[in-house]
Amino acid sequence: MASIVGGLAVSHIPAIGGAIAKGLQADPYWAPFFDGFPPVHRWLAQATPDIAVVFYNDHGLNFFLDKMPTFAVGAAAHYANADEGWGIPTLPPVDGNQDLSWHLIEHLVAAEFDIVTCQEMLVDHALTLPLKLFWPDQEVAPVQVVPICINTVQFPLPTTHRTYRLGEAVGQAIRSWDSDKRVVVMGTGGLSHQLEGERAGHINKKFDQECLASIVSDPQWLTQFSDRELVSLAGTQGVEVLNWLAMRAALGAADGPIREVHRNYHIPISNTATGLLVLEPAA
Ligand code: DHB
Ligand code: FE
């Protein structure tokens, strides 16, 4: 059966793509963020995943406010990156793994998740920048991907509890896949940020720290909050932490306790408090 080798979570911010393109990684503004990554690169070099299942949110590229699926699963052979107007360089397409996509879709529908299946799917900074951060020296990340899009944009959002259950079901599906592939699960976005309105610039360090700690050792902690409570704590875009929650639930209790390999936290990049977390099943 396929194995889950670990979980990665990281913020996704278009300005990061600009900094990479301009080679600003060592710039004093950017260094506290980019300096968090060498331990992740070392971990990936020994974890050698074949496939990344990525919980992320689309920012208007595939789904806009007129049609907004709560959960959507990619089943494409390739995922092209499209420019959303942030002025960041477009990255080369990444390959999908359609066998795993369809296995996940079968499993999720059988588990009564009414997902949208996407045989064509564009991907934005929420998928491409984490791959670039994790494999900076590769033209294309050396993994196939299965994107799982969670609505963090249009209310009502999926509940924290439902998001946790989705992650659990994805984890079970991966572990039941008849394959020798090594899978890493990822969650992108967050941590606290709000890009618009009277509270634009809102950051909540205390809540972010609680999120990081709970994702490691008390993953159901976030399920106490409603979507409105999450907005009030983390900001309108800080609700992207739902992607982290699904990632953590996919790692699951079935594999036993989780070991924290690495974390980083830095305020602010653009308008956002950035977080980075590497988890692996404890031996
Ligand atoms: C920013 C953060 C995001 O998560 C995003 O999707 C777009 C922009 C920002 O901080 O600028
Ligand atoms: Fe975002």
PDB file of C-alpha atoms and ligand atoms in Angstrom:
ATOM      1  CA  MET A   1       0.000   0.000   0.000  1.00  0.00           C
ATOM      2  CA  ALA A   2       1.024   3.628  -0.483  1.00  0.00           C
ATOM      3  CA  SER A   3       2.637   5.336   2.490  1.00  0.00           C
ATOM      4  CA  ILE A   4       2.358   8.867   3.839  1.00  0.00           C
ATOM      5  CA  VAL A   5       5.917   9.970   4.528  1.00  0.00           C
ATOM      6  CA  GLY A   6       4.993  13.247   6.189  1.00  0.00           C
ATOM      7  CA  GLY A   7       3.141  16.527   6.119  1.00  0.00           C
ATOM      8  CA  LEU A   8       4.250  19.996   5.085  1.00  0.00           C
ATOM      9  CA  ALA A   9       2.459  23.287   5.614  1.00  0.00           C
ATOM     10  CA  VAL A  10       3.494  26.704   4.430  1.00  0.00           C
ATOM     11  CA  SER A  11       2.020  30.111   3.683  1.00  0.00           C
ATOM     12  CA  HIS A  12       1.475  31.072   0.054  1.00  0.00           C
ATOM     13  CA  ILE A  13       1.903  34.747  -0.801  1.00  0.00           C
ATOM     14  CA  PRO A  14       2.317  36.063  -4.337  1.00  0.00           C
ATOM     15  CA  ALA A  15       5.091  38.441  -3.229  1.00  0.00           C
ATOM     16  CA  ILE A  16       7.216  35.356  -2.419  1.00  0.00           C
ATOM     17  CA  GLY A  17       7.191  34.532  -6.140  1.00  0.00           C
ATOM     18  CA  GLY A  18       8.414  38.047  -6.886  1.00  0.00           C
ATOM     19  CA  ALA A  19      11.208  37.719  -4.312  1.00  0.00           C
ATOM     20  CA  ILE A  20      12.322  34.383  -5.793  1.00  0.00           C
ATOM     21  CA  ALA A  21      12.301  35.850  -9.305  1.00  0.00           C
ATOM     22  CA  LYS A  22      14.434  38.790  -8.147  1.00  0.00           C
ATOM     23  CA  GLY A  23      16.805  36.610  -6.057  1.00  0.00           C
ATOM     24  CA  LEU A  24      15.968  38.470  -2.837  1.00  0.00           C
ATOM     25  CA  GLN A  25      16.150  35.424  -0.537  1.00  0.00           C
ATOM     26  CA  ALA A  26      19.043  36.908   1.497  1.00  0.00           C
ATOM     27  CA  ASP A  27      17.571  40.411   1.633  1.00  0.00           C
ATOM     28  CA  PRO A  28      16.945  41.450   5.283  1.00  0.00           C
ATOM     29  CA  TYR A  29      13.189  41.708   4.659  1.00  0.00           C
ATOM     30  CA  TRP A  30      13.004  38.196   3.215  1.00  0.00           C
ATOM     31  CA  ALA A  31      15.782  36.274   5.000  1.00  0.00           C
ATOM     32  CA  PRO A  32      13.778  35.387   8.146  1.00  0.00           C
ATOM     33  CA  PHE A  33      11.273  33.685   5.843  1.00  0.00           C
ATOM     34  CA  PHE A  34      13.622  31.947   3.394  1.00  0.00           C
ATOM     35  CA  ASP A  35      16.056  30.931   6.174  1.00  0.00           C
ATOM     36  CA  GLY A  36      13.332  28.587   7.392  1.00  0.00           C
ATOM     37  CA  PHE A  37      13.663  26.295   4.384  1.00  0.00           C
ATOM     38  CA  PRO A  38      17.059  24.480   4.435  1.00  0.00           C
ATOM     39  CA  PRO A  39      15.835  21.996   7.095  1.00  0.00           C
ATOM     40  CA  VAL A  40      12.823  21.264   4.895  1.00  0.00           C
ATOM     41  CA  HIS A  41      15.085  20.652   1.905  1.00  0.00           C
ATOM     42  CA  ARG A  42      17.198  18.244   3.965  1.00  0.00           C
ATOM     43  CA  TRP A  43      14.084  16.440   5.183  1.00  0.00           C
ATOM     44  CA  LEU A  44      12.702  16.132   1.631  1.00  0.00           C
ATOM     45  CA  ALA A  45      16.033  14.756   0.390  1.00  0.00           C
ATOM     46  CA  GLN A  46      15.643  11.782   2.736  1.00  0.00           C
ATOM     47  CA  ALA A  47      11.832  11.484   2.645  1.00  0.00           C
ATOM     48  CA  THR A  48      11.860  11.286  -1.195  1.00  0.00           C
ATOM     49  CA  PRO A  49       8.106  11.583  -1.837  1.00  0.00           C
ATOM     50  CA  ASP A  50       6.803  10.595  -5.286  1.00  0.00           C
ATOM     51  CA  ILE A  51       3.482  12.414  -5.002  1.00  0.00           C
ATOM     52  CA  ALA A  52       2.201  15.485  -3.158  1.00  0.00           C
ATOM     53  CA  VAL A  53      -1.470  15.664  -2.200  1.00  0.00           C
ATOM     54  CA  VAL A  54      -1.967  19.398  -1.747  1.00  0.00           C
ATOM     55  CA  PHE A  55      -4.808  20.964   0.251  1.00  0.00           C
ATOM     56  CA  TYR A  56      -5.009  24.530  -0.993  1.00  0.00           C
ATOM     57  CA  ASN A  57      -7.515  27.188  -1.970  1.00  0.00           C
ATOM     58  CA  ASP A  58      -8.145  28.613  -5.392  1.00  0.00           C
ATOM     59  CA  HIS A  59      -8.171  32.440  -5.531  1.00  0.00           C
ATOM     60  CA  GLY A  60     -10.619  32.972  -8.384  1.00  0.00           C
ATOM     61  CA  LEU A  61      -8.740  31.126 -11.111  1.00  0.00           C
ATOM     62  CA  ASN A  62     -11.007  28.060 -11.499  1.00  0.00           C
ATOM     63  CA  PHE A  63     -13.915  29.034  -9.294  1.00  0.00           C
ATOM     64  CA  PHE A  64     -15.264  32.504  -8.750  1.00  0.00           C
ATOM     65  CA  LEU A  65     -18.018  33.784  -6.470  1.00  0.00           C
ATOM     66  CA  ASP A  66     -20.665  32.710  -8.992  1.00  0.00           C
ATOM     67  CA  LYS A  67     -19.746  29.008  -8.675  1.00  0.00           C
ATOM     68  CA  MET A  68     -17.885  27.898  -5.590  1.00  0.00           C
ATOM     69  CA  PRO A  69     -17.456  24.237  -4.713  1.00  0.00           C
ATOM     70  CA  THR A  70     -16.826  23.506  -1.050  1.00  0.00           C
ATOM     71  CA  PHE A  71     -14.327  20.754  -1.918  1.00  0.00           C
ATOM     72  CA  ALA A  72     -12.865  20.053  -5.387  1.00  0.00           C
ATOM     73  CA  VAL A  73     -10.381  17.317  -6.312  1.00  0.00           C
ATOM     74  CA  GLY A  74      -8.059  17.513  -9.303  1.00  0.00           C
ATOM     75  CA  ALA A  75      -8.014  14.568 -11.705  1.00  0.00           C
ATOM     76  CA  ALA A  76      -5.950  16.092 -14.488  1.00  0.00           C
ATOM     77  CA  ALA A  77      -2.828  14.751 -16.183  1.00  0.00           C
ATOM     78  CA  HIS A  78      -1.182  18.187 -15.924  1.00  0.00           C
ATOM     79  CA  TYR A  79      -1.838  21.347 -13.971  1.00  0.00           C
ATOM     80  CA  ALA A  80      -0.887  24.586 -15.677  1.00  0.00           C
ATOM     81  CA  ASN A  81      -0.085  27.711 -13.695  1.00  0.00           C
ATOM     82  CA  ALA A  82      -1.954  30.795 -14.853  1.00  0.00           C
ATOM     83  CA  ASP A  83      -1.226  34.424 -14.118  1.00  0.00           C
ATOM     84  CA  GLU A  84      -3.794  35.900 -11.762  1.00  0.00           C
ATOM     85  CA  GLY A  85      -2.568  39.426 -12.200  1.00  0.00           C
ATOM     86  CA  TRP A  86      -0.155  39.574  -9.269  1.00  0.00           C
ATOM     87  CA  GLY A  87       2.712  40.057 -11.698  1.00  0.00           C
ATOM     88  CA  ILE A  88       4.567  36.939 -10.559  1.00  0.00           C
ATOM     89  CA  PRO A  89       6.318  34.756 -13.143  1.00  0.00           C
ATOM     90  CA  THR A  90       4.247  31.866 -14.445  1.00  0.00           C
ATOM     91  CA  LEU A  91       5.829  28.551 -13.447  1.00  0.00           C
ATOM     92  CA  PRO A  92       5.951  25.445 -15.689  1.00  0.00           C
ATOM     93  CA  PRO A  93       3.058  22.954 -15.463  1.00  0.00           C
ATOM     94  CA  VAL A  94       3.229  20.124 -12.923  1.00  0.00           C
ATOM     95  CA  ASP A  95       2.195  16.528 -13.643  1.00  0.00           C
ATOM     96  CA  GLY A  96      -0.754  14.973 -11.882  1.00  0.00           C
ATOM     97  CA  ASN A  97      -1.172  11.381 -10.786  1.00  0.00           C
ATOM     98  CA  GLN A  98      -4.547  10.402 -12.178  1.00  0.00           C
ATOM     99  CA  ASP A  99      -4.539   6.939 -10.599  1.00  0.00           C
ATOM    100  CA  LEU A 100      -4.347   8.470  -7.140  1.00  0.00           C
ATOM    101  CA  SER A 101      -6.821  11.222  -8.070  1.00  0.00           C
ATOM    102  CA  TRP A 102      -9.466   8.685  -9.060  1.00  0.00           C
ATOM    103  CA  HIS A 103      -8.725   6.475  -6.083  1.00  0.00           C
ATOM    104  CA  LEU A 104      -9.270   9.508  -3.799  1.00  0.00           C
ATOM    105  CA  ILE A 105     -12.425  10.516  -5.642  1.00  0.00           C
ATOM    106  CA  GLU A 106     -13.901   6.992  -5.395  1.00  0.00           C
ATOM    107  CA  HIS A 107     -13.046   6.826  -1.696  1.00  0.00           C
ATOM    108  CA  LEU A 108     -14.391  10.310  -0.892  1.00  0.00           C
ATOM    109  CA  VAL A 109     -17.676   9.809  -2.717  1.00  0.00           C
ATOM    110  CA  ALA A 110     -18.129   6.428  -1.020  1.00  0.00           C
ATOM    111  CA  ALA A 111     -17.508   8.228   2.284  1.00  0.00           C
ATOM    112  CA  GLU A 112     -20.348  10.646   1.315  1.00  0.00           C
ATOM    113  CA  PHE A 113     -18.247  13.717   0.505  1.00  0.00           C
ATOM    114  CA  ASP A 114     -20.022  15.465  -2.388  1.00  0.00           C
ATOM    115  CA  ILE A 115     -16.889  16.732  -4.089  1.00  0.00           C
ATOM    116  CA  VAL A 116     -16.425  18.366  -7.465  1.00  0.00           C
ATOM    117  CA  THR A 117     -14.157  16.351  -9.778  1.00  0.00           C
ATOM    118  CA  CYS A 118     -11.900  18.490 -11.978  1.00  0.00           C
ATOM    119  CA  GLN A 119     -10.421  16.809 -15.046  1.00  0.00           C
ATOM    120  CA  GLU A 120      -9.105  20.206 -16.030  1.00  0.00           C
ATOM    121  CA  MET A 121      -7.703  22.507 -13.382  1.00  0.00           C
ATOM    122  CA  LEU A 122      -5.458  25.540 -13.434  1.00  0.00           C
ATOM    123  CA  VAL A 123      -3.328  26.195 -10.377  1.00  0.00           C
ATOM    124  CA  ASP A 124      -2.359  29.465  -8.749  1.00  0.00           C
ATOM    125  CA  HIS A 125       0.241  30.687  -6.262  1.00  0.00           C
ATOM    126  CA  ALA A 126      -1.341  28.570  -3.540  1.00  0.00           C
ATOM    127  CA  LEU A 127      -0.029  25.428  -5.226  1.00  0.00           C
ATOM    128  CA  THR A 128       2.926  26.611  -7.294  1.00  0.00           C
ATOM    129  CA  LEU A 129       4.807  28.712  -4.714  1.00  0.00           C
ATOM    130  CA  PRO A 130       4.956  26.003  -2.022  1.00  0.00           C
ATOM    131  CA  LEU A 131       6.401  23.594  -4.615  1.00  0.00           C
ATOM    132  CA  LYS A 132       8.975  26.223  -5.614  1.00  0.00           C
ATOM    133  CA  LEU A 133       9.866  26.863  -1.960  1.00  0.00           C
ATOM    134  CA  PHE A 134      10.253  23.157  -1.223  1.00  0.00           C
ATOM    135  CA  TRP A 135      12.272  22.363  -4.378  1.00  0.00           C
ATOM    136  CA  PRO A 136      13.936  25.701  -5.230  1.00  0.00           C
ATOM    137  CA  ASP A 137      16.666  24.247  -7.444  1.00  0.00           C
ATOM    138  CA  GLN A 138      14.398  22.244  -9.727  1.00  0.00           C
ATOM    139  CA  GLU A 139      12.731  23.696 -12.771  1.00  0.00           C
ATOM    140  CA  VAL A 140       9.721  21.521 -11.937  1.00  0.00           C
ATOM    141  CA  ALA A 141       9.190  19.901  -8.526  1.00  0.00           C
ATOM    142  CA  PRO A 142      10.131  16.182  -8.692  1.00  0.00           C
ATOM    143  CA  VAL A 143       6.679  15.056  -7.542  1.00  0.00           C
ATOM    144  CA  GLN A 144       3.361  14.443  -9.188  1.00  0.00           C
ATOM    145  CA  VAL A 145       0.512  16.321  -7.542  1.00  0.00           C
ATOM    146  CA  VAL A 146      -3.117  15.813  -6.609  1.00  0.00           C
ATOM    147  CA  PRO A 147      -4.631  19.210  -5.730  1.00  0.00           C
ATOM    148  CA  ILE A 148      -7.568  19.296  -3.309  1.00  0.00           C
ATOM    149  CA  CYS A 149      -9.226  22.674  -3.238  1.00  0.00           C
ATOM    150  CA  ILE A 150     -11.053  23.797  -0.077  1.00  0.00           C
ATOM    151  CA  ASN A 151     -13.326  26.820  -0.213  1.00  0.00           C
ATOM    152  CA  THR A 152     -11.789  29.431   2.084  1.00  0.00           C
ATOM    153  CA  VAL A 153     -13.127  32.291  -0.012  1.00  0.00           C
ATOM    154  CA  GLN A 154     -16.944  32.431  -0.180  1.00  0.00           C
ATOM    155  CA  PHE A 155     -19.173  32.022   2.890  1.00  0.00           C
ATOM    156  CA  PRO A 156     -20.335  29.691   4.211  1.00  0.00           C
ATOM    157  CA  LEU A 157     -17.007  27.894   4.473  1.00  0.00           C
ATOM    158  CA  PRO A 158     -16.849  24.188   5.224  1.00  0.00           C
ATOM    159  CA  THR A 159     -16.898  23.751   8.984  1.00  0.00           C
ATOM    160  CA  THR A 160     -13.635  23.062  10.731  1.00  0.00           C
ATOM    161  CA  HIS A 161     -15.031  19.684  11.752  1.00  0.00           C
ATOM    162  CA  ARG A 162     -16.000  18.784   8.185  1.00  0.00           C
ATOM    163  CA  THR A 163     -12.588  19.905   6.936  1.00  0.00           C
ATOM    164  CA  TYR A 164     -10.937  17.686   9.528  1.00  0.00           C
ATOM    165  CA  ARG A 165     -13.089  14.767   8.408  1.00  0.00           C
ATOM    166  CA  LEU A 166     -12.148  15.409   4.764  1.00  0.00           C
ATOM    167  CA  GLY A 167      -8.477  15.279   5.683  1.00  0.00           C
ATOM    168  CA  GLU A 168      -8.978  12.060   7.640  1.00  0.00           C
ATOM    169  CA  ALA A 169     -10.794  10.474   4.673  1.00  0.00           C
ATOM    170  CA  VAL A 170      -8.025  11.533   2.281  1.00  0.00           C
ATOM    171  CA  GLY A 171      -5.424  10.029   4.607  1.00  0.00           C
ATOM    172  CA  GLN A 172      -7.350   6.751   4.794  1.00  0.00           C
ATOM    173  CA  ALA A 173      -7.708   6.703   1.015  1.00  0.00           C
ATOM    174  CA  ILE A 174      -3.983   7.243   0.443  1.00  0.00           C
ATOM    175  CA  ARG A 175      -3.089   4.472   2.876  1.00  0.00           C
ATOM    176  CA  SER A 176      -5.554   2.108   1.157  1.00  0.00           C
ATOM    177  CA  TRP A 177      -4.166   2.789  -2.343  1.00  0.00           C
ATOM    178  CA  ASP A 178      -2.606  -0.302  -3.874  1.00  0.00           C
ATOM    179  CA  SER A 179       0.694   1.288  -4.828  1.00  0.00           C
ATOM    180  CA  ASP A 180       4.250   1.518  -3.531  1.00  0.00           C
ATOM    181  CA  LYS A 181       4.286   5.305  -3.939  1.00  0.00           C
ATOM    182  CA  ARG A 182       5.506   7.592  -1.192  1.00  0.00           C
ATOM    183  CA  VAL A 183       3.078  10.436  -0.592  1.00  0.00           C
ATOM    184  CA  VAL A 184       3.590  13.736   1.200  1.00  0.00           C
ATOM    185  CA  VAL A 185       0.504  15.692   2.245  1.00  0.00           C
ATOM    186  CA  MET A 186       0.631  19.480   2.139  1.00  0.00           C
ATOM    187  CA  GLY A 187      -1.494  22.346   3.382  1.00  0.00           C
ATOM    188  CA  THR A 188      -0.911  25.853   2.071  1.00  0.00           C
ATOM    189  CA  GLY A 189      -1.980  29.363   3.085  1.00  0.00           C
ATOM    190  CA  GLY A 190      -2.389  31.254   6.348  1.00  0.00           C
ATOM    191  CA  LEU A 191      -1.405  32.034   8.900  1.00  0.00           C
ATOM    192  CA  SER A 192      -3.313  35.105  10.144  1.00  0.00           C
ATOM    193  CA  HIS A 193      -3.957  37.745   7.511  1.00  0.00           C
ATOM    194  CA  GLN A 194      -6.678  40.002   6.200  1.00  0.00           C
ATOM    195  CA  LEU A 195      -6.216  41.755   2.889  1.00  0.00           C
ATOM    196  CA  GLU A 196      -9.236  44.042   2.789  1.00  0.00           C
ATOM    197  CA  GLY A 197     -11.737  46.077   4.802  1.00  0.00           C
ATOM    198  CA  GLU A 198     -11.343  47.997   8.022  1.00  0.00           C
ATOM    199  CA  ARG A 199      -9.205  45.271   9.572  1.00  0.00           C
ATOM    200  CA  ALA A 200      -6.809  45.013   6.603  1.00  0.00           C
ATOM    201  CA  GLY A 201      -3.409  44.079   8.007  1.00  0.00           C
ATOM    202  CA  HIS A 202      -4.915  42.133  10.918  1.00  0.00           C
ATOM    203  CA  ILE A 203      -2.409  39.652  12.373  1.00  0.00           C
ATOM    204  CA  ASN A 204      -2.899  37.530  15.505  1.00  0.00           C
ATOM    205  CA  LYS A 205       0.400  36.097  16.709  1.00  0.00           C
ATOM    206  CA  LYS A 206      -1.109  34.410  19.779  1.00  0.00           C
ATOM    207  CA  PHE A 207      -3.655  32.542  17.684  1.00  0.00           C
ATOM    208  CA  ASP A 208      -1.034  31.601  15.068  1.00  0.00           C
ATOM    209  CA  GLN A 209       1.182  30.123  17.779  1.00  0.00           C
ATOM    210  CA  GLU A 210      -1.790  28.184  19.131  1.00  0.00           C
ATOM    211  CA  CYS A 211      -2.531  26.909  15.619  1.00  0.00           C
ATOM    212  CA  LEU A 212       1.064  25.746  15.115  1.00  0.00           C
ATOM    213  CA  ALA A 213       1.145  23.994  18.483  1.00  0.00           C
ATOM    214  CA  SER A 214      -2.262  22.366  18.022  1.00  0.00           C
ATOM    215  CA  ILE A 215      -1.582  21.206  14.484  1.00  0.00           C
ATOM    216  CA  VAL A 216       1.352  19.261  15.924  1.00  0.00           C
ATOM    217  CA  SER A 217      -0.106  17.799  19.077  1.00  0.00           C
ATOM    218  CA  ASP A 218      -3.830  18.527  19.431  1.00  0.00           C
ATOM    219  CA  PRO A 219      -5.134  18.582  15.847  1.00  0.00           C
ATOM    220  CA  GLN A 220      -8.821  18.676  16.746  1.00  0.00           C
ATOM    221  CA  TRP A 221      -8.326  21.933  18.723  1.00  0.00           C
ATOM    222  CA  LEU A 222      -9.248  24.047  15.678  1.00  0.00           C
ATOM    223  CA  THR A 223     -12.558  22.203  15.277  1.00  0.00           C
ATOM    224  CA  GLN A 224     -14.015  24.177  18.223  1.00  0.00           C
ATOM    225  CA  PHE A 225     -14.243  27.300  16.011  1.00  0.00           C
ATOM    226  CA  SER A 226     -16.981  28.317  13.552  1.00  0.00           C
ATOM    227  CA  ASP A 227     -16.056  29.960  10.254  1.00  0.00           C
ATOM    228  CA  ARG A 228     -16.989  33.406  11.664  1.00  0.00           C
ATOM    229  CA  GLU A 229     -14.907  32.792  14.774  1.00  0.00           C
ATOM    230  CA  LEU A 230     -11.963  31.832  12.571  1.00  0.00           C
ATOM    231  CA  VAL A 231     -12.342  35.101  10.654  1.00  0.00           C
ATOM    232  CA  SER A 232     -12.464  37.070  13.855  1.00  0.00           C
ATOM    233  CA  LEU A 233      -9.325  35.352  15.171  1.00  0.00           C
ATOM    234  CA  ALA A 234      -7.240  34.876  12.020  1.00  0.00           C
ATOM    235  CA  GLY A 235      -8.636  37.414   9.538  1.00  0.00           C
ATOM    236  CA  THR A 236     -10.674  36.946   6.377  1.00  0.00           C
ATOM    237  CA  GLN A 237      -7.812  35.147   4.590  1.00  0.00           C
ATOM    238  CA  GLY A 238      -6.375  33.620   7.751  1.00  0.00           C
ATOM    239  CA  VAL A 239      -9.142  31.032   7.383  1.00  0.00           C
ATOM    240  CA  GLU A 240      -6.755  29.387   4.911  1.00  0.00           C
ATOM    241  CA  VAL A 241      -5.526  27.539   7.996  1.00  0.00           C
ATOM    242  CA  LEU A 242      -8.320  25.094   7.074  1.00  0.00           C
ATOM    243  CA  ASN A 243      -5.843  23.714   4.521  1.00  0.00           C
ATOM    244  CA  TRP A 244      -3.366  23.043   7.332  1.00  0.00           C
ATOM    245  CA  LEU A 245      -6.085  21.335   9.355  1.00  0.00           C
ATOM    246  CA  ALA A 246      -6.948  18.972   6.484  1.00  0.00           C
ATOM    247  CA  MET A 247      -3.256  18.180   5.958  1.00  0.00           C
ATOM    248  CA  ARG A 248      -2.857  17.312   9.643  1.00  0.00           C
ATOM    249  CA  ALA A 249      -5.981  15.162   9.677  1.00  0.00           C
ATOM    250  CA  ALA A 250      -4.672  13.272   6.637  1.00  0.00           C
ATOM    251  CA  LEU A 251      -1.497  12.431   8.562  1.00  0.00           C
ATOM    252  CA  GLY A 252      -3.885  10.884  11.036  1.00  0.00           C
ATOM    253  CA  ALA A 253      -3.792   8.938  14.213  1.00  0.00           C
ATOM    254  CA  ALA A 254      -3.688   5.687  12.250  1.00  0.00           C
ATOM    255  CA  ASP A 255       0.046   6.133  11.764  1.00  0.00           C
ATOM    256  CA  GLY A 256       0.594   6.724  15.492  1.00  0.00           C
ATOM    257  CA  PRO A 257       2.042   9.833  17.068  1.00  0.00           C
ATOM    258  CA  ILE A 258       3.420  12.638  14.964  1.00  0.00           C
ATOM    259  CA  ARG A 259       6.908  14.081  15.235  1.00  0.00           C
ATOM    260  CA  GLU A 260       7.579  17.748  14.559  1.00  0.00           C
ATOM    261  CA  VAL A 261      10.654  17.961  12.337  1.00  0.00           C
ATOM    262  CA  HIS A 262      10.787  21.720  11.863  1.00  0.00           C
ATOM    263  CA  ARG A 263       8.828  24.943  12.200  1.00  0.00           C
ATOM    264  CA  ASN A 264       9.304  28.593  11.346  1.00  0.00           C
ATOM    265  CA  TYR A 265       7.127  31.648  11.972  1.00  0.00           C
ATOM    266  CA  HIS A 266       7.729  35.190  10.801  1.00  0.00           C
ATOM    267  CA  ILE A 267       5.723  38.452  10.687  1.00  0.00           C
ATOM    268  CA  PRO A 268       5.046  39.905   8.210  1.00  0.00           C
ATOM    269  CA  ILE A 269       5.612  39.016   4.601  1.00  0.00           C
ATOM    270  CA  SER A 270       3.379  41.299   2.604  1.00  0.00           C
ATOM    271  CA  ASN A 271       0.278  41.393   4.857  1.00  0.00           C
ATOM    272  CA  THR A 272       0.651  37.906   6.211  1.00  0.00           C
ATOM    273  CA  ALA A 273       2.119  36.123   9.206  1.00  0.00           C
ATOM    274  CA  THR A 274       4.027  33.251   7.616  1.00  0.00           C
ATOM    275  CA  GLY A 275       4.210  29.760   9.022  1.00  0.00           C
ATOM    276  CA  LEU A 276       6.154  26.679   8.003  1.00  0.00           C
ATOM    277  CA  LEU A 277       5.791  23.217   9.499  1.00  0.00           C
ATOM    278  CA  VAL A 278       7.258  19.798   8.720  1.00  0.00           C
ATOM    279  CA  LEU A 279       5.698  16.754  10.391  1.00  0.00           C
ATOM    280  CA  GLU A 280       6.378  13.080  10.060  1.00  0.00           C
ATOM    281  CA  PRO A 281       4.825   9.949  11.534  1.00  0.00           C
ATOM    282  CA  ALA A 282       6.842   9.014  14.614  1.00  0.00           C
ATOM    283  CA  ALA A 283       8.781   5.782  14.071  1.00  0.00           C
TER     284      ALA A 283
HETATM  285  C1  DHB B   1      -1.373  37.597   0.264  1.00  0.00           C
HETATM  286  C2  DHB B   1      -1.623  36.433   0.990  1.00  0.00           C
HETATM  287  C3  DHB B   1      -2.370  35.386   0.412  1.00  0.00           C
HETATM  288  O1  DHB B   1      -2.680  34.227   1.065  1.00  0.00           O
HETATM  289  C4  DHB B   1      -2.842  35.508  -0.873  1.00  0.00           C
HETATM  290  O2  DHB B   1      -3.506  34.457  -1.405  1.00  0.00           O
HETATM  291  C5  DHB B   1      -2.616  36.671  -1.597  1.00  0.00           C
HETATM  292  C6  DHB B   1      -1.879  37.715  -1.030  1.00  0.00           C
HETATM  293  C7  DHB B   1      -0.555  38.707   0.836  1.00  0.00           C
HETATM  294  O3  DHB B   1      -0.187  38.677   2.029  1.00  0.00           O
HETATM  295  O4  DHB B   1      -0.211  39.638   0.096  1.00  0.00           O
HETATM  296 FE    FE B   2      -4.171  33.000  -0.147  1.00  0.00          FE
END
